C-alpha positions as MATLAB code, in Angstrom:
seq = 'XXXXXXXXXXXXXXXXXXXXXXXXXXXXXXXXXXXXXXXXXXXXXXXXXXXXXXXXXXXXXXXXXXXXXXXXXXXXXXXXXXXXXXXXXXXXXXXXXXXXXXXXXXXXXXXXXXXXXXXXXXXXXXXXXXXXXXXXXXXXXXXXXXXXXXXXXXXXXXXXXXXXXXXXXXXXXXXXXXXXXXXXXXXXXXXXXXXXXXXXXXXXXXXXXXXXXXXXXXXXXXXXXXXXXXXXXXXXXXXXXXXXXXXXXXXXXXXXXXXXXXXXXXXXXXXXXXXXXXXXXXXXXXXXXXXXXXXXXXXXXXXXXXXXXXXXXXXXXXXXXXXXXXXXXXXXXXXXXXXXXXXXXXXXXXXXXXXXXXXXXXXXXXXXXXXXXXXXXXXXXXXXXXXXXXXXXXXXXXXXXXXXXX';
ca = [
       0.000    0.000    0.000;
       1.190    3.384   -1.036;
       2.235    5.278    2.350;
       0.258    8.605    1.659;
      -0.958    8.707    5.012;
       0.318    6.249    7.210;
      -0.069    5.581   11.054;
       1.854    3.213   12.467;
       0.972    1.101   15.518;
       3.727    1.424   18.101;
       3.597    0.970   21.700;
      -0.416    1.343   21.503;
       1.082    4.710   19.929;
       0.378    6.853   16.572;
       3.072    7.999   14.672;
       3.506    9.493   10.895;
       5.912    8.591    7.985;
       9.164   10.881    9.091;
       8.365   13.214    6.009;
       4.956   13.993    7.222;
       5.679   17.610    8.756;
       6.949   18.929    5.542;
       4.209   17.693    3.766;
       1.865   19.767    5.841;
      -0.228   22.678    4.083;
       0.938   25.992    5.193;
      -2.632   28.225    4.563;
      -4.517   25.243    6.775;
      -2.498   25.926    9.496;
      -4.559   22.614   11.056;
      -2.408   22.756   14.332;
      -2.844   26.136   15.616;
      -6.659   26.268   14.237;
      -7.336   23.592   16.340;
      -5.416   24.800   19.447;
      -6.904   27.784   19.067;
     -10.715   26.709   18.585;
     -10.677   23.767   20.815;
      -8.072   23.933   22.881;
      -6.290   20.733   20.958;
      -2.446   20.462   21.560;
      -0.337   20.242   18.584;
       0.955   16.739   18.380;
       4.475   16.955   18.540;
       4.230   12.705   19.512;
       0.355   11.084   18.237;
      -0.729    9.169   20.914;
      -3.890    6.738   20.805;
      -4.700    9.088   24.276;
      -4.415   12.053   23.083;
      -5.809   11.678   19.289;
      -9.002   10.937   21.100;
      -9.005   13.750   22.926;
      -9.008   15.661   19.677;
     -11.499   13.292   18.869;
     -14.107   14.149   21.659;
     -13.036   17.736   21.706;
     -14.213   17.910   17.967;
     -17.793   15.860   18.678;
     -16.316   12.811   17.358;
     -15.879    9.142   18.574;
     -12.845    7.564   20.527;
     -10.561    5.030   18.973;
     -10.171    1.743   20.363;
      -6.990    1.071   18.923;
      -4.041    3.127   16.626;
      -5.771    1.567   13.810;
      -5.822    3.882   10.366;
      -8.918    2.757    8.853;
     -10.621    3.938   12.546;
      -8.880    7.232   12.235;
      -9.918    7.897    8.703;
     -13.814    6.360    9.433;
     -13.826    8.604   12.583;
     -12.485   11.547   10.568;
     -15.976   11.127    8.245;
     -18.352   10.951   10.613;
     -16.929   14.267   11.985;
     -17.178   15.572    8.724;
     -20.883   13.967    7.975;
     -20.092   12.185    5.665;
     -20.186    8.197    6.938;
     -23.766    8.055    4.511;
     -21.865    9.244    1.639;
     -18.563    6.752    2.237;
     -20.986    3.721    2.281;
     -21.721    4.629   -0.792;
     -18.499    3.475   -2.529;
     -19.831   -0.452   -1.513;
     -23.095   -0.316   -2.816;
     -24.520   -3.706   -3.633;
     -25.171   -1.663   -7.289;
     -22.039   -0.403   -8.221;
     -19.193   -3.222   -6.014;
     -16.347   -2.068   -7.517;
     -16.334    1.618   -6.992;
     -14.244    1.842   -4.188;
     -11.716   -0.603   -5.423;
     -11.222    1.794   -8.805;
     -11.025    4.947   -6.360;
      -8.359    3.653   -4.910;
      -6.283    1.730   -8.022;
      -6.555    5.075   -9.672;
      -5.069    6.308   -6.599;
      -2.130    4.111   -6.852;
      -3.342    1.898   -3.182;
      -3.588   -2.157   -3.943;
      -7.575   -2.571   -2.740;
      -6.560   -5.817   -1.012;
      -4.239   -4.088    1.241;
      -6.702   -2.553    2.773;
      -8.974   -3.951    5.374;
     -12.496   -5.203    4.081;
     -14.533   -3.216    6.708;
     -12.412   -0.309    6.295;
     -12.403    0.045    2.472;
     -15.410    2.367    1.837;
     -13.298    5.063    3.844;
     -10.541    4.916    2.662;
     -12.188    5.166   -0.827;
     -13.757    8.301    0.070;
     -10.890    9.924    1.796;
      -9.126    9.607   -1.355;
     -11.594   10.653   -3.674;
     -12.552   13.455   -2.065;
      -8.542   14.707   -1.963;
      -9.008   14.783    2.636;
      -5.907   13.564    2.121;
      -3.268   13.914   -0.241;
      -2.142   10.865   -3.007;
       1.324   11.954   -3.488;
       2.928   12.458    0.119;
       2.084   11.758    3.668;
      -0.121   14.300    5.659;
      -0.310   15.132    9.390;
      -2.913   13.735   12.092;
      -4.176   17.366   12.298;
      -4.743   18.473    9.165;
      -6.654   15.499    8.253;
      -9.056   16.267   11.738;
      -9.112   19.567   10.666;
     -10.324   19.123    6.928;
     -13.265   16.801    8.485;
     -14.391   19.721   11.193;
     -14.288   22.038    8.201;
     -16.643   20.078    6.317;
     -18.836   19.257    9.403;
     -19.183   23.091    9.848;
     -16.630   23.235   12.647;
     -13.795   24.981   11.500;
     -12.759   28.268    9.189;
     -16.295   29.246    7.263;
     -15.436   31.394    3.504;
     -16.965   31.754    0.337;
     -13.056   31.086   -1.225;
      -9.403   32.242   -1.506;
      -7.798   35.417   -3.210;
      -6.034   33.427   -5.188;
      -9.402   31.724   -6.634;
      -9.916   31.929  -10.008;
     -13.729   32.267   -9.274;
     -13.640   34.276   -6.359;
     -14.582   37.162   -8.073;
     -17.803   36.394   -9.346;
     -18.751   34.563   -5.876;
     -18.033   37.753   -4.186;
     -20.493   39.577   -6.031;
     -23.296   36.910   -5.746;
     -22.496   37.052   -2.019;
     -22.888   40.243   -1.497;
     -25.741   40.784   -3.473;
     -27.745   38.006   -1.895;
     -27.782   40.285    1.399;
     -30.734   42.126    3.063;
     -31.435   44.270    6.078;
     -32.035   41.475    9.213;
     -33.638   42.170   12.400;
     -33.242   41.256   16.267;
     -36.296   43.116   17.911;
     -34.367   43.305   21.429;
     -30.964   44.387   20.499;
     -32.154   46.844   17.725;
     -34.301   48.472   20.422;
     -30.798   48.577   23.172;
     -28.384   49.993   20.085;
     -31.084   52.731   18.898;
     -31.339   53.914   22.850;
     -27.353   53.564   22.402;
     -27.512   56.307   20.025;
     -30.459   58.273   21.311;
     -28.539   58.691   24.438;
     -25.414   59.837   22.925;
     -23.435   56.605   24.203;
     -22.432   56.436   20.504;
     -22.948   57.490   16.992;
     -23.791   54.297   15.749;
     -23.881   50.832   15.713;
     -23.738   47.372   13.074;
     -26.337   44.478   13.852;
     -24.859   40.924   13.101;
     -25.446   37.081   12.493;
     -23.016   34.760   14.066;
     -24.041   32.482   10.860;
     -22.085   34.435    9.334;
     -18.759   35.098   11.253;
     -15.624   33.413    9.793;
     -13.923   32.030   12.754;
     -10.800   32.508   11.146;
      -7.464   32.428   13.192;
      -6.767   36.227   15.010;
      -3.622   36.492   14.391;
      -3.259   36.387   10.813;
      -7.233   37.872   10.031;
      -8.175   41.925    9.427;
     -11.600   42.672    9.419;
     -11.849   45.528    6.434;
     -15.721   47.094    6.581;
     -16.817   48.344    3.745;
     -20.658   49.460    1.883;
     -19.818   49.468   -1.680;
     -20.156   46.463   -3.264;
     -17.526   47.035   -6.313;
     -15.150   48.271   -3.853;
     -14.713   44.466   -2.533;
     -14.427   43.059   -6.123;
     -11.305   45.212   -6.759;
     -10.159   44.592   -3.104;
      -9.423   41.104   -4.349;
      -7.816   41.903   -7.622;
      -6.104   44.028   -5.745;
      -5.106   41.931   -2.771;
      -4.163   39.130   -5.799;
      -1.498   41.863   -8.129;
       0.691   42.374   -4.495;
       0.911   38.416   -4.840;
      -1.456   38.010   -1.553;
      -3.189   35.251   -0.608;
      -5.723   33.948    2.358;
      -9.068   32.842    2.992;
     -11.838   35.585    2.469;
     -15.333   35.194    4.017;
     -18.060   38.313    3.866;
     -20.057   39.079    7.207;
     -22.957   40.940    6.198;
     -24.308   43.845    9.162;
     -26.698   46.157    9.587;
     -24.910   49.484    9.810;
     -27.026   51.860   12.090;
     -26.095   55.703   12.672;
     -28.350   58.684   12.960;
     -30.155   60.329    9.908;
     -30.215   64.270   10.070;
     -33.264   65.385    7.850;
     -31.782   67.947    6.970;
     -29.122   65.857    4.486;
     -33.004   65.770    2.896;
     -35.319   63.458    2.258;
     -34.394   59.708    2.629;
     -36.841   58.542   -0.066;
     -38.455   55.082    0.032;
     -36.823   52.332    1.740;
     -35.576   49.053   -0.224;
     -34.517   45.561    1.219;
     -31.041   47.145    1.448;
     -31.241   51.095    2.851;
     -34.159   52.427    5.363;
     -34.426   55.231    7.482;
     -36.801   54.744   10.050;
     -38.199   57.638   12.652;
     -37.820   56.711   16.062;
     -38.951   59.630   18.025;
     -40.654   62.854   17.020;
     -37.726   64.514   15.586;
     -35.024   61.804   15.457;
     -34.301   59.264   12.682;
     -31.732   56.413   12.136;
     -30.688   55.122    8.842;
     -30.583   50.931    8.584;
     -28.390   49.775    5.358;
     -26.565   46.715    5.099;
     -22.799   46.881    4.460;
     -20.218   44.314    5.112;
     -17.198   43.458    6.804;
     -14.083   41.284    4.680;
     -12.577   39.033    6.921;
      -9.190   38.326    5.188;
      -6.814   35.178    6.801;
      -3.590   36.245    5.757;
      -1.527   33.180    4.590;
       1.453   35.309    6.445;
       1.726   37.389    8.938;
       3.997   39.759    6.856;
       0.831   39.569    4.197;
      -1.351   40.804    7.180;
       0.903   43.717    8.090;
       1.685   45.213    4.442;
      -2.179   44.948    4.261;
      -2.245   48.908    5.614;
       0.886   50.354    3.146;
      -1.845   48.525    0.426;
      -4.950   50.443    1.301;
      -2.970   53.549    2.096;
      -1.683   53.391   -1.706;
      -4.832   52.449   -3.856;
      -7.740   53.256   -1.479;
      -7.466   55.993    0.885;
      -8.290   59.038   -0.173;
      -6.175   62.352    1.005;
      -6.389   66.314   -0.006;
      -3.788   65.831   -2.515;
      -5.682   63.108   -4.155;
      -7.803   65.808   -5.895;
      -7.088   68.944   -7.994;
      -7.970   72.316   -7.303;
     -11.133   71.917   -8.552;
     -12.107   68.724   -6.321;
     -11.458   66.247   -9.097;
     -10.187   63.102   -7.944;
      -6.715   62.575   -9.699;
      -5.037   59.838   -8.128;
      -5.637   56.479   -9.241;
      -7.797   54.663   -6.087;
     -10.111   51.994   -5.997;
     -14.080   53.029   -6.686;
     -15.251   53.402   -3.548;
     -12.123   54.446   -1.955;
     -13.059   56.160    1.462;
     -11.026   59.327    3.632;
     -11.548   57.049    6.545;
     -11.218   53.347    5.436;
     -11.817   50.775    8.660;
      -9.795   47.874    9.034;
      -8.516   46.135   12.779;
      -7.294   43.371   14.031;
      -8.132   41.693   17.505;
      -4.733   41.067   18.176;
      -1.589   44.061   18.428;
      -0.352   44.908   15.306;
       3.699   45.567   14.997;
       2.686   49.043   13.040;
       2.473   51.190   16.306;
       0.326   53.519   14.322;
      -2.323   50.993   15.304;
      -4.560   52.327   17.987;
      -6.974   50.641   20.692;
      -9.972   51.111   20.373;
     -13.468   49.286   22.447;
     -15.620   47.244   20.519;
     -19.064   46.789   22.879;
     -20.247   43.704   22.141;
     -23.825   43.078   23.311;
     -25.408   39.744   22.403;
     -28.950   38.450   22.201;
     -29.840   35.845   25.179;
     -29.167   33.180   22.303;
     -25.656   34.409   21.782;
     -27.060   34.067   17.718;
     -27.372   37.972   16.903;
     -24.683   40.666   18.558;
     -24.472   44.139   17.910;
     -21.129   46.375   17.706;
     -20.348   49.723   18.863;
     -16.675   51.012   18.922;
     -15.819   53.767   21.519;
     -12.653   54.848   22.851;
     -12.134   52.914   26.677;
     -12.794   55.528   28.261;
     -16.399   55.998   26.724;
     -17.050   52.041   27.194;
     -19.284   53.157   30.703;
     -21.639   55.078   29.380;
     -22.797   52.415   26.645;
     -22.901   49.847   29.252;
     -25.010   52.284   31.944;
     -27.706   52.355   28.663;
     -27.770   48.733   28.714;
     -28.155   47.919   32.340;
     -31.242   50.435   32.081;
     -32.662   49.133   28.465;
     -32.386   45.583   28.641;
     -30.653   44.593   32.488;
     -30.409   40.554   31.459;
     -27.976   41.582   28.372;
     -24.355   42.130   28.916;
     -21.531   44.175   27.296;
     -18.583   42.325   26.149;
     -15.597   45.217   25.729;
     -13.337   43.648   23.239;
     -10.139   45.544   22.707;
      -9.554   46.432   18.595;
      -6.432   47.468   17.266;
      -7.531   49.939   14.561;
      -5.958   51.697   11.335;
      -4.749   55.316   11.800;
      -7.010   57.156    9.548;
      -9.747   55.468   11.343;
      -8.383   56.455   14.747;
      -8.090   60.044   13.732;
     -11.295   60.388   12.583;
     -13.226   58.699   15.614;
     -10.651   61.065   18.473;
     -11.328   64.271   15.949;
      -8.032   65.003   15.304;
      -8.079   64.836   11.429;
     -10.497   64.042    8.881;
      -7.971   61.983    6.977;
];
């Protein structure tokens, strides 16, 4: 049998061919997603002990032995997909799991009768590679993603579709409600806690790993195509996922009349002189495959899509060559410290529903994080304000503290 992914029963142990680690994928990152998201220790030393404890950690079942064929069937029902591998032994169609694996290079007879539907979908479903040995974790990791339990994204930059999933993505988005927390965020503003707030899904969120992911939030729909394009001529690359929000802030009438509202852009009255505008935007959540990629991110936007004074000519015309959409204050942050000092902290006030399925976001500088959370213990006492600290672009800081408007 070809060793493409072997384990190897030693001391009631699991081990990998001594190539393995090089063989690993570098944008997975399997080991630190799953120390990160559940807590799983890298395996510097497999273990039948401590492979099921990724197991259970993960939802799945426990070995009983270092036995492959387990590992692999174990991997599948993580992933959802046990219906699917029993399949490739249908009393109709006998010898489509042998051909899987034949044309996978594997002798069908070297592998174990009762274990031979898995391995057959394994391999023809690429889980694992057919041409070099793979770790443990990136093979757990590659089920949970499947079984909804790992990174969620609609692609990467360097996609050759990406483009044209982006814009079906974002155009598939309308305004969303959650009755409780849209009534806390407008008292929010009403009070003066903060100018606005965004209204999310947690369907949505990316659970991508913090230290290589910036959240970039953006409105304009073309602005994200070119984002990638962009992101893909600096020779980036990294996962990409699009949370959709409600963006929230007040509407002054006199900017004039808002005109009639669409499943996208409302502005609702909520007292007898006071209005809010509702209008879905979106925030990019882009996994940086390094994080070098994830700190040039800001010289990027600062070249092709921030706009300054000297970006226009005397008469207001826009002469330097930006991205459509390109805003004065573009918003981008990362929840963990960035090595560009320019960087500054900033409060996002998390507030969730009582399901911990809808959340809303308001940013504030610490020291205005009391008075959003004195609205809140009035408004709705049995909610709670999560103050997660941001580490924000500089335009954006300047803008939010007042000291420049670009």
């Amino acid at each position: 049998m070809k060793k493409c992914f072997r384990l190897i029963t030693l001391c009631l142990g699991l081990t990998l061919a001594a190539s393995a680690a090089v063989c690993a994928d570098d944008s997975l990152k399997a080991s630190e997603y799953l120390n990160e998201y559940y807590n799983i220790a890298p395996f510097s030393d497999p273990t039948l002990d401590n492979v099921n404890a990724a197991l259970t950690a993960l939802g799945g079942e426990q070995l009983t032995n270092a036995n492959e064929g387990e590992l692999l069937a174990a991997g599948l029902r993580i992933a959802g997909l046990e219906e699917l591998a029993l399949t490739y032994v249908n009393d109709d169609a006998p010898d489509k799991a042998a051909k899987v694996l034949s044309d996978a290079g594997i002798d069908p007879e070297s592998v174990p009768e009762e274990y031979l539907p898995y391995y057959a979908c394994v391999f023809d479903l690429d889980l694992i590679p057919t041409d070099a040995p793979t770790e443990i974790e990136d093979y757990l990791y590659r089920c949970a993603e499947i079984g909804g339990k790992g990174r969620h994204y609609i692609g990467r930059i360097s996609d050759e579709n990406l483009m044209s999933i982006l814009e079906s993505t974002l155009n598939s988005y309308v305004i969303f409600d959650q009755e409780e927390l849209t009534a806390v965020g407008t008292e929010i503003v009403l009070q003066g806690a903060t100018t606005g707030y965004n209204l999310k899904y947690s369907g949505y969120d990316a659970n991508f790993l913090a230290d290589y992911t910036i959240k970039y939030g953006h409105s304009d729909y073309q602005h994200a195509v070119q984002l990638i394009g962009l992101l893909r001529s600096e020779g980036m690359d990294g996962y990409i996922q699009i949370e959709p929000k409600v963006s929230v802030y007040e509407y002054m009438i006199d900017w004039g009349e808002p005109g009639e509202p669409t499943p996208t852009y409302a502005v609702i009255q909520v007292t007898d002189d006071r209005y809010l505008c509702f209008a879905i935007e979106y925030d990019m959540m882009i996994e940086f495959d390094t994080l070098e990629e994830k700190e040039r991110f800001h010289s990027v936007i600062e070249t092709y899509a921030k706009k300054y004074d000297d970006s226009f000519d005397a008469d207001g015309n826009l002469t330097e060559k930006l991205l459509a959409g390109a805003w004065w204050q573009p918003l981008y942050s990362s929840t963990t410290e960035m090595q560009n000092d320019e960087f500054g902290l900033l409060i996002d006030n998390v507030i969730y529903d009582e399901n911990g399925e809808y959340s809303i976001h308001s940013f504030s500088t610490p020291e205005k994080v009391t008075a959003v959370r004195q609205v809140v213990a009035k408004k709705a006492p049995k909610l709670k304000v999560s103050a997660q600290k941001i580490y924000v672009n500089p335009a954006f800081i300047r803008y939010i503290t007042n000291s420049d408007y670009q």
